[in-house]
Coordinates of C-alpha atoms and ligand atoms in Angstrom, one line a residue:
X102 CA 25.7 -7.5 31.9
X103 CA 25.5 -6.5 28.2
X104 CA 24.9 -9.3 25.7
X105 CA 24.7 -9.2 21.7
X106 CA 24.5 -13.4 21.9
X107 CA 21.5 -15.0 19.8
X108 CA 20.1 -18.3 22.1
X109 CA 21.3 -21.3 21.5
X110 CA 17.9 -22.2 19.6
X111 CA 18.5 -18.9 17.4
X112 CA 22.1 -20.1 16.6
X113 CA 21.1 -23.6 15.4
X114 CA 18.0 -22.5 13.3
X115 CA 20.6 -19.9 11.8
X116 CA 23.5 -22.6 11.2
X117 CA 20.7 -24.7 9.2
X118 CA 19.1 -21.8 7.4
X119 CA 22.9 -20.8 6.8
X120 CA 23.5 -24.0 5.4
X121 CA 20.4 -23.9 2.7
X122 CA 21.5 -20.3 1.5
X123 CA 25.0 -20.9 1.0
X124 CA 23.9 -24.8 -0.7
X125 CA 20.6 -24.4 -2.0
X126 CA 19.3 -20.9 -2.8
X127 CA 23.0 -19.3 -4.1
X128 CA 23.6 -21.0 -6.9
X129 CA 19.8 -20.7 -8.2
X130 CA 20.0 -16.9 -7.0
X131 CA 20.6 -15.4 -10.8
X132 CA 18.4 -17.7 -12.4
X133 CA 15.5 -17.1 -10.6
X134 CA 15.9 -13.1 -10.2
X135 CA 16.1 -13.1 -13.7
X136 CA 12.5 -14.3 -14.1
X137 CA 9.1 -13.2 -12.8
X138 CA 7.8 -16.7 -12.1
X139 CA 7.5 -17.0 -8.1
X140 CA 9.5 -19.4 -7.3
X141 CA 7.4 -22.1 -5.8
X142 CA 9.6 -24.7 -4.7
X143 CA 12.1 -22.9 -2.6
X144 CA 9.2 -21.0 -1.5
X145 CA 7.5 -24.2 0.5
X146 CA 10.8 -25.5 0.9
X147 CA 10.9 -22.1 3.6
X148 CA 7.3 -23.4 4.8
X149 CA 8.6 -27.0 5.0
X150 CA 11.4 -25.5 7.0
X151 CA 9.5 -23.6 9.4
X152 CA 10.7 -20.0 8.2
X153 CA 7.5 -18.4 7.3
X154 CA 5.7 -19.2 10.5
X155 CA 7.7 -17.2 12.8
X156 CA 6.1 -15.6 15.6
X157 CA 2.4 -16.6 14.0
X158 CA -0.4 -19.2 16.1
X159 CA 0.4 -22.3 16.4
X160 CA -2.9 -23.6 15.8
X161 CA -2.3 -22.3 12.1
X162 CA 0.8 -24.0 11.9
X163 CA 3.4 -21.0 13.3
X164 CA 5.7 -20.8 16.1
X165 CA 3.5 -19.7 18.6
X166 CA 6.3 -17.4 20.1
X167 CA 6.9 -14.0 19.1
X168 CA 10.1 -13.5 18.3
X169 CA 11.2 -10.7 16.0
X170 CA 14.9 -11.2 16.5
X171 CA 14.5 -14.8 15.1
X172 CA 12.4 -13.1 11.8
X173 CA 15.1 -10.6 11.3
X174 CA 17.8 -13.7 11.6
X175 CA 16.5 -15.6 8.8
X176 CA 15.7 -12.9 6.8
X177 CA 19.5 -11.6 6.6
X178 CA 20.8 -15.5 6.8
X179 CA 18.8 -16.6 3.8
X180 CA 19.9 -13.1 1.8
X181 CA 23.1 -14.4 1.9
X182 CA 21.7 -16.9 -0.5
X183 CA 19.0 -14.9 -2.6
X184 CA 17.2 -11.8 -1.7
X185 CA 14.0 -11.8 -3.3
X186 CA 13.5 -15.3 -1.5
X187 CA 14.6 -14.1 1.8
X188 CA 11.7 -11.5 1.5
X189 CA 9.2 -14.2 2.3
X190 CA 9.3 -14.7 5.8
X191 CA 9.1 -10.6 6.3
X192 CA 5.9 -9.9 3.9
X193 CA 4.5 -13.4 6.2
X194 CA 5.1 -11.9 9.2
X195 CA 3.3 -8.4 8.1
X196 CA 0.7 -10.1 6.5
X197 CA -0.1 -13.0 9.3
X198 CA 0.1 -10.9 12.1
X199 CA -2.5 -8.9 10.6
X200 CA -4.8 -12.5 9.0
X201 CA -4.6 -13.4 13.1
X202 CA -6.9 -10.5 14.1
X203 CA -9.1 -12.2 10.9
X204 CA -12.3 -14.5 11.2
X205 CA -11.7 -18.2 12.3
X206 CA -13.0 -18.8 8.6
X207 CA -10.0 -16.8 7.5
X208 CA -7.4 -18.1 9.1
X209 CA -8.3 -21.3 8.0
X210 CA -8.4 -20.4 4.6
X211 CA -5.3 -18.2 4.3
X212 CA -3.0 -17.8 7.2
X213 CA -2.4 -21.7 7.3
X214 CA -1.3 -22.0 3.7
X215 CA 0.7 -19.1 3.8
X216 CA 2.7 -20.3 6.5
X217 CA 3.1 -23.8 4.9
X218 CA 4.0 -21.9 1.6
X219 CA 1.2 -23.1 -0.6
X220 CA -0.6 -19.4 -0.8
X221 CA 0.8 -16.2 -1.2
X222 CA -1.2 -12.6 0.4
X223 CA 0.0 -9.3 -1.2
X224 CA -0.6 -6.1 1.1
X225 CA -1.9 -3.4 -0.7
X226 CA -1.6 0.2 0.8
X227 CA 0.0 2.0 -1.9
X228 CA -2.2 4.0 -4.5
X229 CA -1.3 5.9 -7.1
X230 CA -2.1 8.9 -5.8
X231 CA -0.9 8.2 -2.0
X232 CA 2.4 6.6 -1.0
X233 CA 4.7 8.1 1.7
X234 CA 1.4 9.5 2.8
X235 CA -0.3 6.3 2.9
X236 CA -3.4 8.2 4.9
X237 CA -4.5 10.2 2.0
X238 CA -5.7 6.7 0.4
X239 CA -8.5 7.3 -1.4
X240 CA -9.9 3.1 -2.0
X241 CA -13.9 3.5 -0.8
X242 CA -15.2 0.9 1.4
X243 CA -19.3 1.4 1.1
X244 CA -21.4 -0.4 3.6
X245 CA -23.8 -3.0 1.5
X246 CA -26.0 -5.5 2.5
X247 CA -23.8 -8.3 4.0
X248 CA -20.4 -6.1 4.0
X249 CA -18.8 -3.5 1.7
X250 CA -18.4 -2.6 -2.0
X251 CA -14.6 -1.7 -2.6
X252 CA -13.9 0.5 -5.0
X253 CA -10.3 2.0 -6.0
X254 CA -6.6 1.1 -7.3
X255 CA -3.4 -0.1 -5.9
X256 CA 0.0 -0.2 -7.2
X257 CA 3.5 -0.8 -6.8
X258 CA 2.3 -4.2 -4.9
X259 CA 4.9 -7.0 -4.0
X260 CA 3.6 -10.7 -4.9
X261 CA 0.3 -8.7 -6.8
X262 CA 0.7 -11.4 -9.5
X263 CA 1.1 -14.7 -7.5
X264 CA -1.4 -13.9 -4.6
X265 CA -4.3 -15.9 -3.7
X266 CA -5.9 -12.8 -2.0
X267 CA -4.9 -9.3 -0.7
X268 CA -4.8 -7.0 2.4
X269 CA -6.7 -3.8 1.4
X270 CA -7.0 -0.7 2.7
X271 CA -10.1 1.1 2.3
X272 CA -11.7 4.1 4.3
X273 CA -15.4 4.8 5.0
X274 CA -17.0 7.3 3.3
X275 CA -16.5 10.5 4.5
X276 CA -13.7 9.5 6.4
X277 CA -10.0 11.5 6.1
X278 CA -7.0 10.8 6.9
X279 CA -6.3 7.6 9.3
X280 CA -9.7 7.7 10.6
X281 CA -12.0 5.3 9.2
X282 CA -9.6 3.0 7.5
X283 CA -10.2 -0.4 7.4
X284 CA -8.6 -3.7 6.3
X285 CA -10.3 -6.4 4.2
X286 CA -9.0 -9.5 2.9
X287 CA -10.0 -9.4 -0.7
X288 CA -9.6 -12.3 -2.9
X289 CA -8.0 -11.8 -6.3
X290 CA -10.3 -13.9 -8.3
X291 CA -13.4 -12.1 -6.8
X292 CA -15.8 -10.5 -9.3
X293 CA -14.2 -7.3 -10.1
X294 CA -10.7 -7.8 -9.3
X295 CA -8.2 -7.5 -11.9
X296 CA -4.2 -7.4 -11.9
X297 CA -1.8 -5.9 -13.9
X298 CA 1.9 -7.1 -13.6
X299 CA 5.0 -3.7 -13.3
X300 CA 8.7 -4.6 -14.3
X301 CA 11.0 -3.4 -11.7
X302 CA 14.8 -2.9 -12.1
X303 CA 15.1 -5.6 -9.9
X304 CA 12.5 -8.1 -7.8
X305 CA 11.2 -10.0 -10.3
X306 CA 10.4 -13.0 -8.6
X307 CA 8.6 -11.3 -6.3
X308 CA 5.3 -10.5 -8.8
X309 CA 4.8 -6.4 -8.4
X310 CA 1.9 -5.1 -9.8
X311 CA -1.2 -3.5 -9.7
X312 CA -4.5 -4.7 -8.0
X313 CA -7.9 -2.3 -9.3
X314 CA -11.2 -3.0 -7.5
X315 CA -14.7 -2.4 -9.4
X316 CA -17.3 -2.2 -7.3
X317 CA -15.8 -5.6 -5.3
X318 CA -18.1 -7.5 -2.7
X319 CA -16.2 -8.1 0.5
X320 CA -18.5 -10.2 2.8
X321 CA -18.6 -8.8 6.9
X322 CA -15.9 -11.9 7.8
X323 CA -13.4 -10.9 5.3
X324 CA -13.2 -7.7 7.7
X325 CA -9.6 -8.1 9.8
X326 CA -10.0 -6.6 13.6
X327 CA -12.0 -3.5 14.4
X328 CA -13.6 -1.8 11.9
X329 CA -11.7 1.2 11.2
X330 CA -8.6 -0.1 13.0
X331 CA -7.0 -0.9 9.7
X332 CA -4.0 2.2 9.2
X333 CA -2.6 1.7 12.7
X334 CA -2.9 -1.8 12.5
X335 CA -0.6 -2.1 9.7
X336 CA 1.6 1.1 10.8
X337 CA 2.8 -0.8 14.2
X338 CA 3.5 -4.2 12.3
X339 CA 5.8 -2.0 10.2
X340 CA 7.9 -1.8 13.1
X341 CA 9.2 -5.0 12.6
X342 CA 9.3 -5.2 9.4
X343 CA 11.5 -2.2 9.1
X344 CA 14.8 -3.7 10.8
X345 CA 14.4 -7.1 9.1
X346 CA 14.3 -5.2 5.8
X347 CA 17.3 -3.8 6.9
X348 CA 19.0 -7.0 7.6
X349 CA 17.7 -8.6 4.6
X350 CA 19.6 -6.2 2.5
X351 CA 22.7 -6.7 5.0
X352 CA 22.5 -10.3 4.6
X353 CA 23.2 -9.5 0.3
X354 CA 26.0 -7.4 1.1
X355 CA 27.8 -9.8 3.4
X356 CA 27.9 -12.2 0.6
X357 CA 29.0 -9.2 -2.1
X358 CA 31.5 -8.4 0.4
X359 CA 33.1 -11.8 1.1
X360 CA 33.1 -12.5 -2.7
X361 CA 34.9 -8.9 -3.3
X362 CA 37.6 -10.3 -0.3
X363 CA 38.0 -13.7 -1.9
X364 CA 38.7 -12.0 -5.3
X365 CA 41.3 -9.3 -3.8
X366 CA 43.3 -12.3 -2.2
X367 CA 43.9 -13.8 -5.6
X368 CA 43.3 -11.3 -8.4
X369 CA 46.7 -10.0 -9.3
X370 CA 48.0 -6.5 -10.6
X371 CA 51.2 -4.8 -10.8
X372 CA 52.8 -8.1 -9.4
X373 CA 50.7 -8.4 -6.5
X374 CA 46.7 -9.6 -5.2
X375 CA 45.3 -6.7 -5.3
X376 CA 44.3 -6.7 -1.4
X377 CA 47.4 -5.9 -0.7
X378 CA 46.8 -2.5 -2.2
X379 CA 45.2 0.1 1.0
X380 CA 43.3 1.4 -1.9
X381 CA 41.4 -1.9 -2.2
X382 CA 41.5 -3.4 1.2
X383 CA 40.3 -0.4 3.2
X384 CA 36.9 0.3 1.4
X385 CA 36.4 -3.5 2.4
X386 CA 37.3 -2.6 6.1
X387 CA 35.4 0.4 5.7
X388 CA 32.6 -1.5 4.1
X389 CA 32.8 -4.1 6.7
X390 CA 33.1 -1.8 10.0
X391 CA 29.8 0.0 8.7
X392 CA 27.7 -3.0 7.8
X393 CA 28.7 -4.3 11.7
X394 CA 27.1 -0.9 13.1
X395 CA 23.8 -1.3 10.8
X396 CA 23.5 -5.1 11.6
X397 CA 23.3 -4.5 15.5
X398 CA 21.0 -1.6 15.0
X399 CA 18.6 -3.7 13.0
X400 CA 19.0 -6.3 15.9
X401 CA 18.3 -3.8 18.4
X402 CA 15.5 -2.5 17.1
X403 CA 14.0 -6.2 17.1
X404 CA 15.3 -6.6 20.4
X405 CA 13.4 -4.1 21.8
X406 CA 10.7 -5.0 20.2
X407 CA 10.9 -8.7 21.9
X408 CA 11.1 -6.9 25.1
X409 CA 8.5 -4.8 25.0
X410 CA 10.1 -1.4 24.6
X411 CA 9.7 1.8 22.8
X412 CA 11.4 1.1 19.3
X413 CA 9.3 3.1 16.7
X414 CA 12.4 5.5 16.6
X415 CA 14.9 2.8 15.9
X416 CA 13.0 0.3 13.8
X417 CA 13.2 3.6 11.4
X418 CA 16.8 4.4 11.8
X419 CA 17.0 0.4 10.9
X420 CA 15.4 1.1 7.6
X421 CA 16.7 4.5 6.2
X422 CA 20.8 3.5 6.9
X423 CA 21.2 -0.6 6.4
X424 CA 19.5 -0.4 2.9
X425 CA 21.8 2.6 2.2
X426 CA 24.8 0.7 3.9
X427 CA 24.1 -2.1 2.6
X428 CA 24.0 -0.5 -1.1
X429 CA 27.2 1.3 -0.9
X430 CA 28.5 -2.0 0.2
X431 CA 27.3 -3.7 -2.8
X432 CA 28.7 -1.0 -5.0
X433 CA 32.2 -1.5 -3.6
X434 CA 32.6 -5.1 -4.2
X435 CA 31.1 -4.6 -8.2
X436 CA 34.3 -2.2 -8.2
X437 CA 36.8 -4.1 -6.6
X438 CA 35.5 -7.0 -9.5
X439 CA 36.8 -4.7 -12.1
X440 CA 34.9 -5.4 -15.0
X441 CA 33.3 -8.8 -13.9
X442 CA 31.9 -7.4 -11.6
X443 CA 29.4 -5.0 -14.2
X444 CA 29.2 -8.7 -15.7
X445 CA 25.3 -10.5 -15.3
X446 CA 27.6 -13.8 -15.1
X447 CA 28.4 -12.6 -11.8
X448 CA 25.4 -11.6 -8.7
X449 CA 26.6 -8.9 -7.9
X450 CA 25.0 -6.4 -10.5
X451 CA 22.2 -8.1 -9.7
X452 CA 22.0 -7.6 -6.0
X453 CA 22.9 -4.4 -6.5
X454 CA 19.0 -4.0 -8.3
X455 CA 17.2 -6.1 -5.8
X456 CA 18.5 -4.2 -2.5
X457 CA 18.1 -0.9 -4.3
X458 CA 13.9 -1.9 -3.9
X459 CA 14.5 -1.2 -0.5
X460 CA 15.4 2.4 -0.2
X461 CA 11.8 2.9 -1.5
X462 CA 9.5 -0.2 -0.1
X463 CA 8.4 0.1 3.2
X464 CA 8.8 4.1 3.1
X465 CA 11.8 6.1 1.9
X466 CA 14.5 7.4 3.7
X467 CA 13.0 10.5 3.8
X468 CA 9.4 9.0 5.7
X469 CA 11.7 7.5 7.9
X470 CA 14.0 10.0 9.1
X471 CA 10.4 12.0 9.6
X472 CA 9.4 9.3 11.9
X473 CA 12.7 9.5 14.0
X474 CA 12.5 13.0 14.0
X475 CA 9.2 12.9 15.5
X476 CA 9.9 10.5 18.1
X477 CA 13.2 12.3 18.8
X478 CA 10.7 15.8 19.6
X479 CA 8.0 14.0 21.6
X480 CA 11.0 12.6 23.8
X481 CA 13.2 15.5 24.2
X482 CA 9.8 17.4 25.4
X483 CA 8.6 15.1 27.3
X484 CA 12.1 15.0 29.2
X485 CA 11.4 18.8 29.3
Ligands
FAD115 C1 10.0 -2.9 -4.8 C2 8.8 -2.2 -4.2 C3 7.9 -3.0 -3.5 C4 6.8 -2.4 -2.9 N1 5.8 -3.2 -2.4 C5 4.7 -2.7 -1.8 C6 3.7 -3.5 -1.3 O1 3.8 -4.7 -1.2 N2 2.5 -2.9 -0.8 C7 2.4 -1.6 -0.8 O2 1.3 -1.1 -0.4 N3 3.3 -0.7 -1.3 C8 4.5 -1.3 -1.9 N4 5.5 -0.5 -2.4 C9 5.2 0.9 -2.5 C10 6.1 1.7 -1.5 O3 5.7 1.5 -0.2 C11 6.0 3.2 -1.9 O4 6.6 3.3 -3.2 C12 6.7 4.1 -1.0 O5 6.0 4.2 0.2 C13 6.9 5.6 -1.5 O6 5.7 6.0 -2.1 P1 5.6 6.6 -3.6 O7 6.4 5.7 -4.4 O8 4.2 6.9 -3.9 O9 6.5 7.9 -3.5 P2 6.0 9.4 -3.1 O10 5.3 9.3 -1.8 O11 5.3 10.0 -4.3 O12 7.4 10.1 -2.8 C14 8.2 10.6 -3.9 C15 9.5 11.2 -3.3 O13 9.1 12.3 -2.4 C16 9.7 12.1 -1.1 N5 8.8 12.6 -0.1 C17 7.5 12.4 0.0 N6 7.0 13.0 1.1 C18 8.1 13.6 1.7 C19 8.3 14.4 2.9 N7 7.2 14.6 3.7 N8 9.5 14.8 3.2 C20 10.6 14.5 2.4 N9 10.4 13.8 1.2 C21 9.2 13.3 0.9 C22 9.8 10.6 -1.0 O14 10.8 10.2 -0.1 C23 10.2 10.2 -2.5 O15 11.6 10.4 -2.6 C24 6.6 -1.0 -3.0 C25 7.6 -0.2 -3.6 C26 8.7 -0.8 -4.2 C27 9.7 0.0 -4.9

């Protein structure tokens, strides 16, 4: 039998997570988006909470059970609430998995206090020169005595600016392409590191910027698995970060939508609340009916993840659409505010900037839809 039911323990950690977005983070939501400070304290209140441990060792203070459904539950429960907060336990996710295949000396010293929420660990793939096609990076990694010499820049990084240390991608010379990339965690106050904060339309919280490395000593146990296993390391973690990035942005439409339905039911024109005009309450039932298709995508994708299934295909459909769903969505509600809803006393304009981050982060639609048509090729001639 078919069954779209979270467990029982998936239910109760969302009713409690549900309870701190709609009590605690929603009402600090435009306060803190409008700053670039990280927020600290709602940031450990998450590792207090057990959020940003999920599906990480339990020997570094995680859940010990992988469970990408659960990741992708909190991320579009605490959205609800704030966004740019809900972010956390994603990035954590990409970035512990990845600290796990690390020395024992660096998991001590970073994937524990990330998951507690007392360190932050930006992943740094981008370059200036190499985005969508993250395997033309050109950061050198040069064998020295003791480890490498990284040299190169990164940009466009999330949490650049409040990071202890960084994941960094950097190929062997000679190398091209995905071969010989490797991944080293660098940390930011090593000789040679500097930082450069980028404003964003939206995200400020979340500290992007840029990370430039001059001739930086990275000692052999700051290497994370194999040695050249770096790219499709991080490539198959962004299977699941793709559908909870889709949910996160779903979780900050749900609210824009239930706030555009509470206004309709009281706002009055022409004698009447305006939901009783068709032109107001269907876009919301439109808005509504695709938002429930992109949710149980995401949730598939992460299903089938948990299972152990092919879901490279699907984790990318669950990053291209929900963001764009989940934008539209966002759109619709500022409109059926009238002109409150362009007001910055209201969220919604500034949702509207912080989901917007993801039709770019994490590849475009366009990388995506490349991915699925891949997949979609290999199968049909396989089948052939
Ligand atoms: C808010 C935010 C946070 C980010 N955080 C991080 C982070 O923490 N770490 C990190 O490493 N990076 C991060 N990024 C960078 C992000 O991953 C890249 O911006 C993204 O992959 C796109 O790369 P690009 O910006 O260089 O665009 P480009 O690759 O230059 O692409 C420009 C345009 O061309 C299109 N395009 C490119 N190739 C093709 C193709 N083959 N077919 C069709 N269209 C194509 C793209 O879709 C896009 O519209 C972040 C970006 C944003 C906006």
């Amino acid at each position: 039998m078919i069954s779209f039911a979270f467990t029982d323990e998936q239910e109760e950690f969302r009713l409690t997570l549900a309870r701190f977005a709609h009590e605690e983070l929603a009402r600090g939501y435009r306060e803190r988006a409008s700053r670039t400070d990280f927020p600290w304290d709602v940031h450990r209140e998450l590792g207090s909470m057990g959020v940003l441990g999920i599906g990480l060792p339990e020997q570094y203070g995680g859940t010990g059970v992988d469970d990408p459904v659960l990741l992708g539950l909190a991320a579009e429960t605490l959205a609800y609430g704030d966004v740019n907060v809900a972010s956390a336990p994603v990035q954590i996710g990409l970035v512990g998995s990845q600290l796990a295949l690390g020395s024992e000396s660096v998991r001590q010293q970073y994937l524990a206090p990330l998951i507690k929420g007392e360190c932050t660990v930006a992943i740094a793939l981008t370059e200036p020169d190499s985005g969508s096609d993250a395997a033309a990076l050109q950061t050198l990694a040069e064998p020295a005595n003791g480890g490498w010499r990284l040299r190169g820049e990164k940009t466009a990084i999330s949490w650049a600016m409040n990071a202890a240390a960084a994941l960094v991608y950097a190929r062997a010379p000679g190398s091209s392409r995905s071969q010989g990339v490797s991944c080293f965690v660098v940390p930011l106050d090593a000789k040679g590191v500097s930082r450069a904060p980028i404003l964003g339309m939206g995200c400020l919280p979340l500290g992007w910027g840029s990370l430039n490395f001059d001739d930086v000593f990275v000692s052999k146990d700051l290497l994370i698995g194999e040695e050249g296993s770096g790219f499709a390391n991080v490539m198959h973690h962004f299977d699941f970060s793709r559908p909870a990035l889709g949910l996160l942005c779903l979780g900050a439409a749900q609210a824009s939508l239930d706030e555009a339905v509470r206004f309709a039911n009281h706002r009055e024109a022409f004698g009447q609340p305006i939901a009783k005009f068709q032109g107001v309450s269907f876009p919301l039932a439109e808005h509504a009916t695709y938002m429930e298709a992109a949710r149980w995508l995401c949730y598939r994708a992460l299903w089938l993840r948990a299972t152990g299934q092919p879901h490279t295909d699907v984790a990318s459909m669950s990053k291209w659409w929900p963001p764009v769903v989940a934008k539209d969505a966002i759109e619709a509600a500022m409109k059926i505010h009238g002109h409150l809803g362009y007001s910055a006393e209201l969220p919604l304009q500034q949702r509207l900037r912080d989901v917007m981050a993801y039709l770019i982060a994490d590849g475009t639609a366009e990388i995506q839809k490349r991915v699925i048509a891949r997949e979609l090729m290999l199968r049909v001639t396989k089948a052939s």
